[in-house]
Amino acid sequence: MPRKEMLIMRMYDLILKKRNGGKLSEEEISYMVEGFTAGEIPDYQMAAMMMAVYFTGMDGEETLHLTMAMAHSGDMLDLSGIRGVKVDKHSTGGVGDKTSLALAPMVAACGIKVAKMSGRGLGHTGGTIDKLESFPGFNTGISEKTFMENVNRIGIAIMGQTADLAPADKKLYALRDVTATVDNMSLIASSIMSKKLASGADAIVLDVKTGSGAFMKDEKDARALAEEMVKLGKNAGRKTAAVISDMDEPLGYAVGNALEVKEAIDTLRGKGPEDFVKLCLTLGSHMVVAGGMAKSAAEAEEKLRQVIADGSALRKLADFVEAQGGDREAVYRTELLPQAAYREEIPSPQAGYVERIVCDEVGVCSLMLGGGRETKESPIDLSVGLVLRKKVGDYVEKGETLAVMHGNDREKMKAAAKRFTDSYKFSQKPVAKRPLIKAVIE
Ligand code: URA
């Protein structure tokens, strides 16, 4: 786009247009993304634009232009130096979603090259990069060269988004996190797919969450998001599939950074929660088939079960942690992970079957304990969170423990405990467990 034409655009006019429900052109979107990346468009104008998009939406063309503009806002990684099919996985975000921590080593132990770029916590959800930092010494800021070497050598590397990779998304992600503008289909699709396209994997498997703990609460919206992202991936020539999975209650039992790392390790030891194991096997089978290591999902699943049973997935995690500067011992001795000073049991206020858990509220409780960011710059407390004892369908007696809370501040714990208890709804009649996998879009 000629610079002269760009210069006569004004961000104010674009905000006004979008606020009034107008459609932004490719040039307008490029102007906005380039200007924001270069620091010429300030946060407050972009925040206003995000809120306008949140309320009036973007159509498929605008979403495509936004995705491509963000993907090209920095370097496009060239992974051709890595031998074999490179597979990446991404979740739209949820509560207790520690999937990558177990899944990446499982898949890598099956011989797949996992070259993954992950994010930090967003809104009420946690992020893989924060969780990985629970391993003492772990470096998520490795160079591109180390990233490639590690994938070639041990089959797995995970890094945070570098300043040069989809920088527009990096800035926008941080802005959306603190301005209540995360849960919009076009913004999520473009955020995820711009990173995935820029980070160069050949195949992408998406975990699209739906339910009260997801950004897309409604299954219909989650399906539309999954279809949009699969379309964006295919348009860009990448093998892309999406699994729609339930996030109406936390995944597994642990919520909170180091607590989730421990649960992922338990899973690689063959002691994972049923729902979490199921999700890892479903996503993993797609990755193993896409990477050419199995002909069918059933064969892939068998391989994945095998690498847990023979300990090779756990060893792969330790190798990966060590290769990125972390303490491999913490994989075998989880007491080396960050530990909170206090543990408190939260009793059930009544007897009955757990009918519902308002899942995003559980995420917020973890944030209240210090497990998330209040502002773009705030640090997080990796040790805090909750370990649930009761999930939907379970029977509980009055006073029996619903969860164990891990915290470092008694005042925060008191407030979080109240909110946590309120997130549980009970029924006197038995309640069915929720199906985890809703659909697969290929
Ligand atoms: N994950 C992302 O990377 N971006 C979003 O907008 C939501 C989830």
CSV table of C-alpha atoms and ligand atoms in Angstrom, one decimal:
chain,number,residue,atom,x,y,z
A,1,MET,CA,0.0,0.0,0.0
A,2,PRO,CA,1.5,3.3,-1.0
A,3,ARG,CA,2.7,5.2,2.0
A,4,LYS,CA,1.1,8.5,0.7
A,5,GLU,CA,-2.4,7.0,0.8
A,6,MET,CA,-1.6,5.5,4.2
A,7,LEU,CA,-0.6,8.9,5.6
A,8,ILE,CA,-4.1,10.4,5.0
A,9,MET,CA,-5.8,7.7,7.0
A,10,ARG,CA,-6.6,8.5,10.6
A,11,MET,CA,-7.1,6.0,13.3
A,12,TYR,CA,-9.9,8.1,14.7
A,13,ASP,CA,-11.9,7.6,11.5
A,14,LEU,CA,-11.3,3.8,11.5
A,15,ILE,CA,-12.5,3.6,15.1
A,16,LEU,CA,-15.6,5.6,14.3
A,17,LYS,CA,-16.3,3.5,11.2
A,18,LYS,CA,-16.0,0.2,13.2
A,19,ARG,CA,-18.0,1.6,16.1
A,20,ASN,CA,-20.8,2.4,13.7
A,21,GLY,CA,-20.7,-1.2,12.3
A,22,GLY,CA,-18.8,-0.4,9.1
A,23,LYS,CA,-16.4,-2.8,7.3
A,24,LEU,CA,-12.7,-2.1,7.3
A,25,SER,CA,-10.8,-2.6,4.0
A,26,GLU,CA,-7.5,-4.5,3.7
A,27,GLU,CA,-5.7,-1.2,3.4
A,28,GLU,CA,-7.3,0.2,6.6
A,29,ILE,CA,-6.5,-3.0,8.5
A,30,SER,CA,-2.8,-2.9,7.3
A,31,TYR,CA,-2.6,0.8,8.3
A,32,MET,CA,-3.9,0.0,11.7
A,33,VAL,CA,-1.7,-3.1,12.3
A,34,GLU,CA,1.5,-1.5,11.0
A,35,GLY,CA,0.9,1.8,12.9
A,36,PHE,CA,0.2,0.0,16.1
A,37,THR,CA,3.2,-2.3,15.7
A,38,ALA,CA,5.4,0.7,15.0
A,39,GLY,CA,4.1,2.5,18.1
A,40,GLU,CA,2.5,5.3,16.0
A,41,ILE,CA,-1.0,4.3,17.1
A,42,PRO,CA,-1.2,4.5,20.9
A,43,ASP,CA,-2.7,1.8,23.1
A,44,TYR,CA,-5.8,3.9,24.0
A,45,GLN,CA,-6.9,4.1,20.3
A,46,MET,CA,-6.2,0.4,19.7
A,47,ALA,CA,-8.1,-0.4,22.9
A,48,ALA,CA,-11.1,1.6,21.6
A,49,MET,CA,-10.8,-0.2,18.3
A,50,MET,CA,-10.8,-3.6,20.0
A,51,MET,CA,-13.9,-2.6,22.0
A,52,ALA,CA,-15.6,-1.5,18.8
A,53,VAL,CA,-14.7,-4.8,17.1
A,54,TYR,CA,-16.0,-6.6,20.2
A,55,PHE,CA,-19.4,-5.0,19.9
A,56,THR,CA,-19.9,-4.8,16.1
A,57,GLY,CA,-17.8,-7.7,14.9
A,58,MET,CA,-15.7,-8.4,11.8
A,59,ASP,CA,-16.7,-10.5,8.8
A,60,GLY,CA,-14.6,-13.3,7.2
A,61,GLU,CA,-12.7,-11.0,4.9
A,62,GLU,CA,-11.8,-8.5,7.6
A,63,THR,CA,-10.7,-11.5,9.8
A,64,LEU,CA,-8.5,-12.8,7.0
A,65,HIS,CA,-6.9,-9.4,6.4
A,66,LEU,CA,-6.3,-8.9,10.1
A,67,THR,CA,-4.7,-12.4,10.4
A,68,MET,CA,-2.4,-11.8,7.5
A,69,ALA,CA,-1.5,-8.3,8.5
A,70,MET,CA,-0.6,-9.6,12.0
A,71,ALA,CA,1.3,-12.7,10.7
A,72,HIS,CA,3.4,-10.4,8.5
A,73,SER,CA,3.9,-7.7,11.2
A,74,GLY,CA,7.3,-9.3,11.9
A,75,ASP,CA,9.5,-12.3,10.9
A,76,MET,CA,8.0,-15.4,9.3
A,77,LEU,CA,10.0,-18.3,10.8
A,78,ASP,CA,11.5,-20.7,8.4
A,79,LEU,CA,11.6,-24.2,9.9
A,80,SER,CA,13.0,-25.9,6.8
A,81,GLY,CA,16.2,-26.5,8.8
A,82,ILE,CA,14.2,-29.0,10.9
A,83,ARG,CA,13.9,-32.5,9.4
A,84,GLY,CA,10.5,-34.0,9.1
A,85,VAL,CA,7.0,-32.7,9.5
A,86,LYS,CA,6.7,-30.0,12.1
A,87,VAL,CA,3.5,-30.0,14.1
A,88,ASP,CA,2.1,-27.3,16.3
A,89,LYS,CA,-0.9,-27.3,18.7
A,90,HIS,CA,-2.8,-24.4,20.1
A,91,SER,CA,-5.7,-24.0,22.6
A,92,THR,CA,-8.1,-21.2,22.6
A,93,GLY,CA,-7.6,-21.1,26.4
A,94,GLY,CA,-9.3,-22.5,29.4
A,95,VAL,CA,-9.2,-23.2,33.1
A,96,GLY,CA,-6.8,-25.9,34.2
A,97,ASP,CA,-5.7,-26.3,30.6
A,98,LYS,CA,-2.2,-27.8,31.0
A,99,THR,CA,-2.5,-29.9,27.8
A,100,SER,CA,0.6,-28.8,26.0
A,101,LEU,CA,2.8,-29.7,29.1
A,102,ALA,CA,1.8,-33.4,28.8
A,103,LEU,CA,0.9,-33.6,25.1
A,104,ALA,CA,4.1,-32.1,23.6
A,105,PRO,CA,6.4,-34.7,25.3
A,106,MET,CA,3.9,-37.5,24.5
A,107,VAL,CA,3.8,-36.6,20.8
A,108,ALA,CA,7.6,-36.0,20.6
A,109,ALA,CA,8.2,-39.4,22.2
A,110,CYS,CA,6.3,-40.8,19.2
A,111,GLY,CA,8.8,-39.3,16.9
A,112,ILE,CA,6.9,-36.1,15.9
A,113,LYS,CA,8.8,-32.8,15.7
A,114,VAL,CA,7.0,-30.4,18.0
A,115,ALA,CA,8.0,-26.8,17.3
A,116,LYS,CA,5.7,-24.8,19.4
A,117,MET,CA,5.2,-21.2,20.3
A,118,SER,CA,3.1,-20.5,23.3
A,119,GLY,CA,1.5,-17.6,25.1
A,120,ARG,CA,1.1,-16.3,28.7
A,121,GLY,CA,-2.1,-16.1,30.7
A,122,LEU,CA,-5.0,-14.3,29.1
A,123,GLY,CA,-8.1,-13.1,31.0
A,124,HIS,CA,-9.2,-15.8,33.4
A,125,THR,CA,-7.1,-18.5,31.7
A,126,GLY,CA,-3.5,-19.5,32.2
A,127,GLY,CA,-0.7,-19.7,29.6
A,128,THR,CA,1.8,-22.4,28.9
A,129,ILE,CA,4.8,-20.0,29.0
A,130,ASP,CA,3.9,-19.0,32.6
A,131,LYS,CA,3.4,-22.6,33.6
A,132,LEU,CA,6.7,-23.7,32.2
A,133,GLU,CA,8.5,-21.1,34.2
A,134,SER,CA,7.5,-23.1,37.3
A,135,PHE,CA,10.6,-25.3,36.4
A,136,PRO,CA,13.5,-23.6,38.2
A,137,GLY,CA,15.7,-22.0,35.5
A,138,PHE,CA,13.5,-22.7,32.6
A,139,ASN,CA,14.1,-20.3,29.7
A,140,THR,CA,11.1,-19.6,27.4
A,141,GLY,CA,13.1,-16.8,25.6
A,142,ILE,CA,15.5,-19.1,23.7
A,143,SER,CA,16.8,-17.9,20.4
A,144,GLU,CA,15.5,-19.1,17.1
A,145,LYS,CA,18.8,-21.0,16.6
A,146,THR,CA,18.4,-22.9,19.9
A,147,PHE,CA,14.8,-23.5,19.1
A,148,MET,CA,15.7,-25.2,15.8
A,149,GLU,CA,18.6,-27.1,17.3
A,150,ASN,CA,16.4,-28.4,20.2
A,151,VAL,CA,13.6,-29.6,17.9
A,152,ASN,CA,16.2,-31.4,15.7
A,153,ARG,CA,18.0,-32.9,18.7
A,154,ILE,CA,15.2,-33.9,21.1
A,155,GLY,CA,12.1,-33.4,19.0
A,156,ILE,CA,10.6,-30.6,21.1
A,157,ALA,CA,11.0,-26.9,21.8
A,158,ILE,CA,8.5,-24.4,23.2
A,159,MET,CA,9.2,-20.7,23.2
A,160,GLY,CA,7.4,-17.6,24.0
A,161,GLN,CA,6.5,-15.2,21.3
A,162,THR,CA,9.7,-13.3,20.4
A,163,ALA,CA,9.6,-9.6,19.8
A,164,ASP,CA,10.0,-10.3,16.1
A,165,LEU,CA,7.3,-12.9,15.6
A,166,ALA,CA,3.8,-11.6,15.0
A,167,PRO,CA,4.7,-8.5,17.2
A,168,ALA,CA,1.3,-7.0,16.4
A,169,ASP,CA,-0.4,-9.9,18.1
A,170,LYS,CA,2.0,-9.8,21.0
A,171,LYS,CA,1.1,-6.1,21.7
A,172,LEU,CA,-2.6,-6.7,21.1
A,173,TYR,CA,-2.8,-9.8,23.2
A,174,ALA,CA,-1.4,-7.9,26.2
A,175,LEU,CA,-3.8,-5.0,25.6
A,176,ARG,CA,-6.8,-7.3,25.2
A,177,ASP,CA,-5.9,-9.1,28.3
A,178,VAL,CA,-6.5,-6.0,30.5
A,179,THR,CA,-9.3,-4.3,28.5
A,180,ALA,CA,-12.0,-7.1,28.5
A,181,THR,CA,-11.7,-7.6,24.7
A,182,VAL,CA,-10.6,-11.2,24.5
A,183,ASP,CA,-13.8,-13.1,23.8
A,184,ASN,CA,-14.5,-12.1,20.2
A,185,MET,CA,-14.3,-14.7,17.4
A,186,SER,CA,-12.4,-12.6,14.9
A,187,LEU,CA,-9.9,-11.4,17.5
A,188,ILE,CA,-9.2,-14.9,18.8
A,189,ALA,CA,-9.0,-16.4,15.3
A,190,SER,CA,-6.6,-13.8,14.0
A,191,SER,CA,-4.5,-13.8,17.2
A,192,ILE,CA,-4.0,-17.6,17.2
A,193,MET,CA,-3.6,-18.1,13.4
A,194,SER,CA,-1.3,-15.1,12.9
A,195,LYS,CA,1.1,-16.7,15.4
A,196,LYS,CA,0.7,-20.2,14.0
A,197,LEU,CA,1.3,-19.0,10.4
A,198,ALA,CA,4.3,-16.9,11.4
A,199,SER,CA,5.9,-19.7,13.4
A,200,GLY,CA,6.1,-21.9,10.4
A,201,ALA,CA,4.8,-25.4,11.3
A,202,ASP,CA,3.5,-27.6,8.5
A,203,ALA,CA,0.5,-28.9,10.5
A,204,ILE,CA,-1.6,-27.3,13.1
A,205,VAL,CA,-4.0,-28.9,15.6
A,206,LEU,CA,-6.3,-26.6,17.4
A,207,ASP,CA,-8.1,-27.2,20.6
A,208,VAL,CA,-11.2,-25.0,20.6
A,209,LYS,CA,-12.8,-24.8,24.0
A,210,THR,CA,-16.5,-24.1,24.7
A,211,GLY,CA,-18.4,-23.6,28.0
A,212,SER,CA,-18.3,-21.3,31.0
A,213,GLY,CA,-14.5,-21.5,31.3
A,214,ALA,CA,-13.8,-20.7,27.6
A,215,PHE,CA,-13.9,-17.5,25.8
A,216,MET,CA,-16.5,-18.9,23.4
A,217,LYS,CA,-19.2,-19.9,26.0
A,218,ASP,CA,-21.6,-21.1,23.3
A,219,GLU,CA,-20.9,-24.2,21.3
A,220,LYS,CA,-22.3,-22.7,18.1
A,221,ASP,CA,-19.7,-19.8,18.5
A,222,ALA,CA,-16.9,-22.3,19.2
A,223,ARG,CA,-17.8,-24.2,16.1
A,224,ALA,CA,-17.8,-21.0,14.0
A,225,LEU,CA,-14.4,-20.1,15.5
A,226,ALA,CA,-13.0,-23.6,14.7
A,227,GLU,CA,-14.3,-23.4,11.2
A,228,GLU,CA,-12.8,-19.9,10.7
A,229,MET,CA,-9.4,-21.0,12.0
A,230,VAL,CA,-9.3,-24.2,9.9
A,231,LYS,CA,-10.2,-22.1,6.8
A,232,LEU,CA,-7.4,-19.6,7.6
A,233,GLY,CA,-4.9,-22.4,8.1
A,234,LYS,CA,-5.9,-24.1,4.8
A,235,ASN,CA,-5.8,-20.8,2.9
A,236,ALA,CA,-2.2,-20.5,4.0
A,237,GLY,CA,-1.3,-24.0,2.9
A,238,ARG,CA,-1.1,-25.6,6.3
A,239,LYS,CA,-2.7,-28.9,7.3
A,240,THR,CA,-5.2,-27.8,9.9
A,241,ALA,CA,-7.7,-29.6,12.2
A,242,ALA,CA,-9.7,-28.4,15.2
A,243,VAL,CA,-11.1,-30.4,18.1
A,244,ILE,CA,-14.0,-28.8,20.0
A,245,SER,CA,-13.7,-29.7,23.6
A,246,ASP,CA,-15.7,-29.0,26.8
A,247,MET,CA,-14.6,-26.3,29.1
A,248,ASP,CA,-17.7,-26.0,31.2
A,249,GLU,CA,-15.7,-27.2,34.2
A,250,PRO,CA,-12.0,-27.1,34.8
A,251,LEU,CA,-9.9,-29.6,32.9
A,252,GLY,CA,-8.5,-32.2,35.2
A,253,TYR,CA,-8.3,-31.2,38.9
A,254,ALA,CA,-5.4,-28.7,39.1
A,255,VAL,CA,-5.8,-24.9,38.4
A,256,GLY,CA,-2.8,-22.7,38.9
A,257,ASN,CA,0.6,-22.7,37.3
A,258,ALA,CA,2.9,-25.1,39.3
A,259,LEU,CA,-0.1,-27.2,40.4
A,260,GLU,CA,-0.9,-27.8,36.7
A,261,VAL,CA,2.7,-28.7,35.9
A,262,LYS,CA,2.5,-31.3,38.7
A,263,GLU,CA,-0.7,-32.7,37.2
A,264,ALA,CA,0.8,-32.9,33.8
A,265,ILE,CA,3.8,-34.8,35.2
A,266,ASP,CA,1.4,-37.2,37.0
A,267,THR,CA,-0.3,-37.8,33.7
A,268,LEU,CA,3.0,-38.7,32.0
A,269,ARG,CA,3.5,-41.2,34.9
A,270,GLY,CA,0.2,-42.8,34.0
A,271,LYS,CA,-1.8,-41.2,36.8
A,272,GLY,CA,-3.6,-38.5,35.0
A,273,PRO,CA,-7.3,-37.4,35.4
A,274,GLU,CA,-9.6,-39.2,33.0
A,275,ASP,CA,-10.8,-36.1,31.1
A,276,PHE,CA,-7.3,-34.7,30.7
A,277,VAL,CA,-5.9,-38.0,29.4
A,278,LYS,CA,-8.8,-38.3,26.9
A,279,LEU,CA,-8.1,-34.8,25.6
A,280,CYS,CA,-4.3,-35.5,25.3
A,281,LEU,CA,-5.0,-38.8,23.4
A,282,THR,CA,-7.5,-37.1,21.0
A,283,LEU,CA,-5.4,-34.1,20.2
A,284,GLY,CA,-2.2,-36.3,20.2
A,285,SER,CA,-3.7,-38.8,17.7
A,286,HIS,CA,-4.3,-35.9,15.2
A,287,MET,CA,-0.8,-34.7,15.7
A,288,VAL,CA,0.8,-38.1,15.2
A,289,VAL,CA,-1.3,-38.8,12.1
A,290,ALA,CA,-0.5,-35.3,10.7
A,291,GLY,CA,3.2,-35.9,11.4
A,292,GLY,CA,3.0,-39.2,9.4
A,293,MET,CA,3.9,-41.5,12.3
A,294,ALA,CA,0.5,-43.4,12.2
A,295,LYS,CA,-2.0,-44.2,9.5
A,296,SER,CA,-5.1,-44.0,11.7
A,297,ALA,CA,-6.2,-42.3,14.9
A,298,ALA,CA,-6.4,-45.8,16.6
A,299,GLU,CA,-2.8,-46.6,15.8
A,300,ALA,CA,-1.7,-43.2,16.9
A,301,GLU,CA,-3.6,-43.6,20.2
A,302,GLU,CA,-1.9,-46.9,20.9
A,303,LYS,CA,1.5,-45.3,20.3
A,304,LEU,CA,0.6,-42.5,22.7
A,305,ARG,CA,-0.5,-44.9,25.4
A,306,GLN,CA,2.7,-46.8,24.9
A,307,VAL,CA,5.0,-43.8,25.5
A,308,ILE,CA,3.3,-43.2,28.8
A,309,ALA,CA,3.5,-46.8,29.8
A,310,ASP,CA,7.2,-47.2,29.0
A,311,GLY,CA,8.2,-43.9,30.6
A,312,SER,CA,9.6,-42.4,27.4
A,313,ALA,CA,7.2,-39.4,27.4
A,314,LEU,CA,8.2,-38.5,31.0
A,315,ARG,CA,11.9,-38.7,30.0
A,316,LYS,CA,11.1,-36.5,27.0
A,317,LEU,CA,9.7,-33.9,29.3
A,318,ALA,CA,12.9,-34.0,31.4
A,319,ASP,CA,15.1,-33.7,28.3
A,320,PHE,CA,13.0,-30.8,27.1
A,321,VAL,CA,13.1,-29.0,30.5
A,322,GLU,CA,16.9,-29.5,30.6
A,323,ALA,CA,17.5,-28.4,27.0
A,324,GLN,CA,15.8,-25.1,27.9
A,325,GLY,CA,17.9,-24.5,31.0
A,326,GLY,CA,15.4,-25.9,33.6
A,327,ASP,CA,16.0,-28.3,36.4
A,328,ARG,CA,15.2,-31.9,35.1
A,329,GLU,CA,15.1,-33.1,38.7
A,330,ALA,CA,11.9,-31.2,39.2
A,331,VAL,CA,10.2,-33.6,36.8
A,332,TYR,CA,11.0,-36.5,39.1
A,333,ARG,CA,10.8,-34.6,42.4
A,334,THR,CA,7.8,-32.2,42.1
A,335,GLU,CA,8.4,-30.7,45.5
A,336,LEU,CA,11.1,-28.7,43.7
A,337,LEU,CA,8.4,-26.8,41.9
A,338,PRO,CA,7.2,-23.5,43.5
A,339,GLN,CA,5.1,-24.3,46.7
A,340,ALA,CA,2.6,-22.0,48.4
A,341,ALA,CA,3.0,-21.3,52.2
A,342,TYR,CA,-0.6,-22.3,53.1
A,343,ARG,CA,-3.0,-25.0,52.1
A,344,GLU,CA,-6.6,-24.8,53.0
A,345,GLU,CA,-9.5,-27.2,52.4
A,346,ILE,CA,-12.7,-25.6,51.1
A,347,PRO,CA,-15.8,-27.5,52.6
A,348,SER,CA,-19.0,-28.1,50.7
A,349,PRO,CA,-21.8,-25.8,51.9
A,350,GLN,CA,-24.3,-28.7,51.4
A,351,ALA,CA,-24.8,-32.3,50.4
A,352,GLY,CA,-25.7,-33.3,46.9
A,353,TYR,CA,-24.5,-34.0,43.4
A,354,VAL,CA,-22.3,-31.4,41.8
A,355,GLU,CA,-24.5,-30.1,39.0
A,356,ARG,CA,-22.4,-27.3,37.6
A,357,ILE,CA,-19.1,-25.5,38.3
A,358,VAL,CA,-19.1,-21.9,36.9
A,359,CYS,CA,-15.7,-22.5,35.4
A,360,ASP,CA,-14.4,-19.0,34.6
A,361,GLU,CA,-15.1,-18.2,38.3
A,362,VAL,CA,-12.7,-20.9,39.3
A,363,GLY,CA,-10.1,-19.3,36.9
A,364,VAL,CA,-10.8,-15.9,38.6
A,365,CYS,CA,-10.2,-17.5,42.1
A,366,SER,CA,-6.8,-18.6,40.9
A,367,LEU,CA,-6.1,-15.0,39.7
A,368,MET,CA,-7.3,-13.6,43.0
A,369,LEU,CA,-4.8,-15.7,44.8
A,370,GLY,CA,-2.1,-14.1,42.6
A,371,GLY,CA,-1.9,-16.6,39.8
A,372,GLY,CA,-2.6,-14.0,37.0
A,373,ARG,CA,-1.8,-10.5,36.0
A,374,GLU,CA,-3.7,-7.5,37.1
A,375,THR,CA,-2.0,-5.2,34.6
A,376,LYS,CA,0.3,-5.8,31.6
A,377,GLU,CA,3.4,-5.5,33.9
A,378,SER,CA,2.3,-7.3,37.0
A,379,PRO,CA,4.3,-10.4,38.1
A,380,ILE,CA,2.4,-13.7,38.9
A,381,ASP,CA,2.7,-16.1,41.8
A,382,LEU,CA,3.4,-19.5,40.2
A,383,SER,CA,2.7,-21.5,43.4
A,384,VAL,CA,-0.9,-20.6,44.1
A,385,GLY,CA,-4.2,-22.1,42.8
A,386,LEU,CA,-6.7,-24.8,43.6
A,387,VAL,CA,-6.8,-28.6,43.4
A,388,LEU,CA,-10.4,-29.7,43.0
A,389,ARG,CA,-11.6,-32.9,44.7
A,390,LYS,CA,-15.2,-32.8,43.3
A,391,LYS,CA,-16.3,-32.3,39.7
A,392,VAL,CA,-19.6,-32.4,37.9
A,393,GLY,CA,-21.5,-35.6,38.6
A,394,ASP,CA,-19.7,-36.4,41.9
A,395,TYR,CA,-21.6,-36.7,45.1
A,396,VAL,CA,-20.5,-34.7,48.1
A,397,GLU,CA,-21.5,-34.6,51.8
A,398,LYS,CA,-22.0,-31.3,53.6
A,399,GLY,CA,-18.6,-30.2,55.0
A,400,GLU,CA,-16.7,-32.6,52.7
A,401,THR,CA,-13.8,-31.0,50.8
A,402,LEU,CA,-14.6,-29.5,47.4
A,403,ALA,CA,-11.0,-28.4,46.8
A,404,VAL,CA,-7.7,-27.6,48.4
A,405,MET,CA,-6.6,-24.0,48.0
A,406,HIS,CA,-2.9,-23.1,47.8
A,407,GLY,CA,-2.1,-19.5,48.7
A,408,ASN,CA,0.5,-17.1,50.2
A,409,ASP,CA,-1.9,-14.5,51.5
A,410,ARG,CA,-4.6,-15.3,54.1
A,411,GLU,CA,-6.8,-12.3,53.1
A,412,LYS,CA,-6.8,-13.2,49.4
A,413,MET,CA,-7.5,-16.9,50.3
A,414,LYS,CA,-10.5,-15.9,52.3
A,415,ALA,CA,-12.0,-13.9,49.4
A,416,ALA,CA,-11.2,-16.6,46.9
A,417,ALA,CA,-12.7,-19.4,49.0
A,418,LYS,CA,-16.0,-17.6,49.1
A,419,ARG,CA,-16.1,-17.0,45.4
A,420,PHE,CA,-15.0,-20.6,44.8
A,421,THR,CA,-17.8,-22.0,46.9
A,422,ASP,CA,-20.3,-19.8,45.1
A,423,SER,CA,-19.2,-21.3,41.7
A,424,TYR,CA,-20.5,-24.8,42.7
A,425,LYS,CA,-24.2,-25.6,42.0
A,426,PHE,CA,-25.8,-28.7,43.5
A,427,SER,CA,-28.6,-31.0,42.7
A,428,GLN,CA,-30.4,-33.7,44.8
A,429,LYS,CA,-30.7,-36.0,41.8
A,430,PRO,CA,-27.7,-37.8,40.1
A,431,VAL,CA,-26.0,-35.7,37.4
A,432,ALA,CA,-24.4,-37.1,34.2
A,433,LYS,CA,-20.8,-36.4,33.5
A,434,ARG,CA,-20.3,-34.0,30.5
A,435,PRO,CA,-18.9,-35.4,27.3
A,436,LEU,CA,-15.5,-33.9,26.7
A,437,ILE,CA,-15.1,-34.1,22.9
A,438,LYS,CA,-17.9,-32.3,21.1
A,439,ALA,CA,-16.7,-32.4,17.5
A,440,VAL,CA,-13.7,-32.6,15.2
A,441,ILE,CA,-13.4,-30.2,12.2
A,442,GLU,CA,-10.9,-31.1,9.5
B,1,URA,N1,-5.2,-17.6,22.5
B,1,URA,C1,-4.5,-16.7,21.8
B,1,URA,O1,-3.4,-16.9,21.4
B,1,URA,N2,-5.2,-15.6,21.4
B,1,URA,C2,-6.4,-15.3,21.8
B,1,URA,O2,-6.9,-14.3,21.5
B,1,URA,C3,-7.1,-16.3,22.6
B,1,URA,C4,-6.4,-17.4,23.0
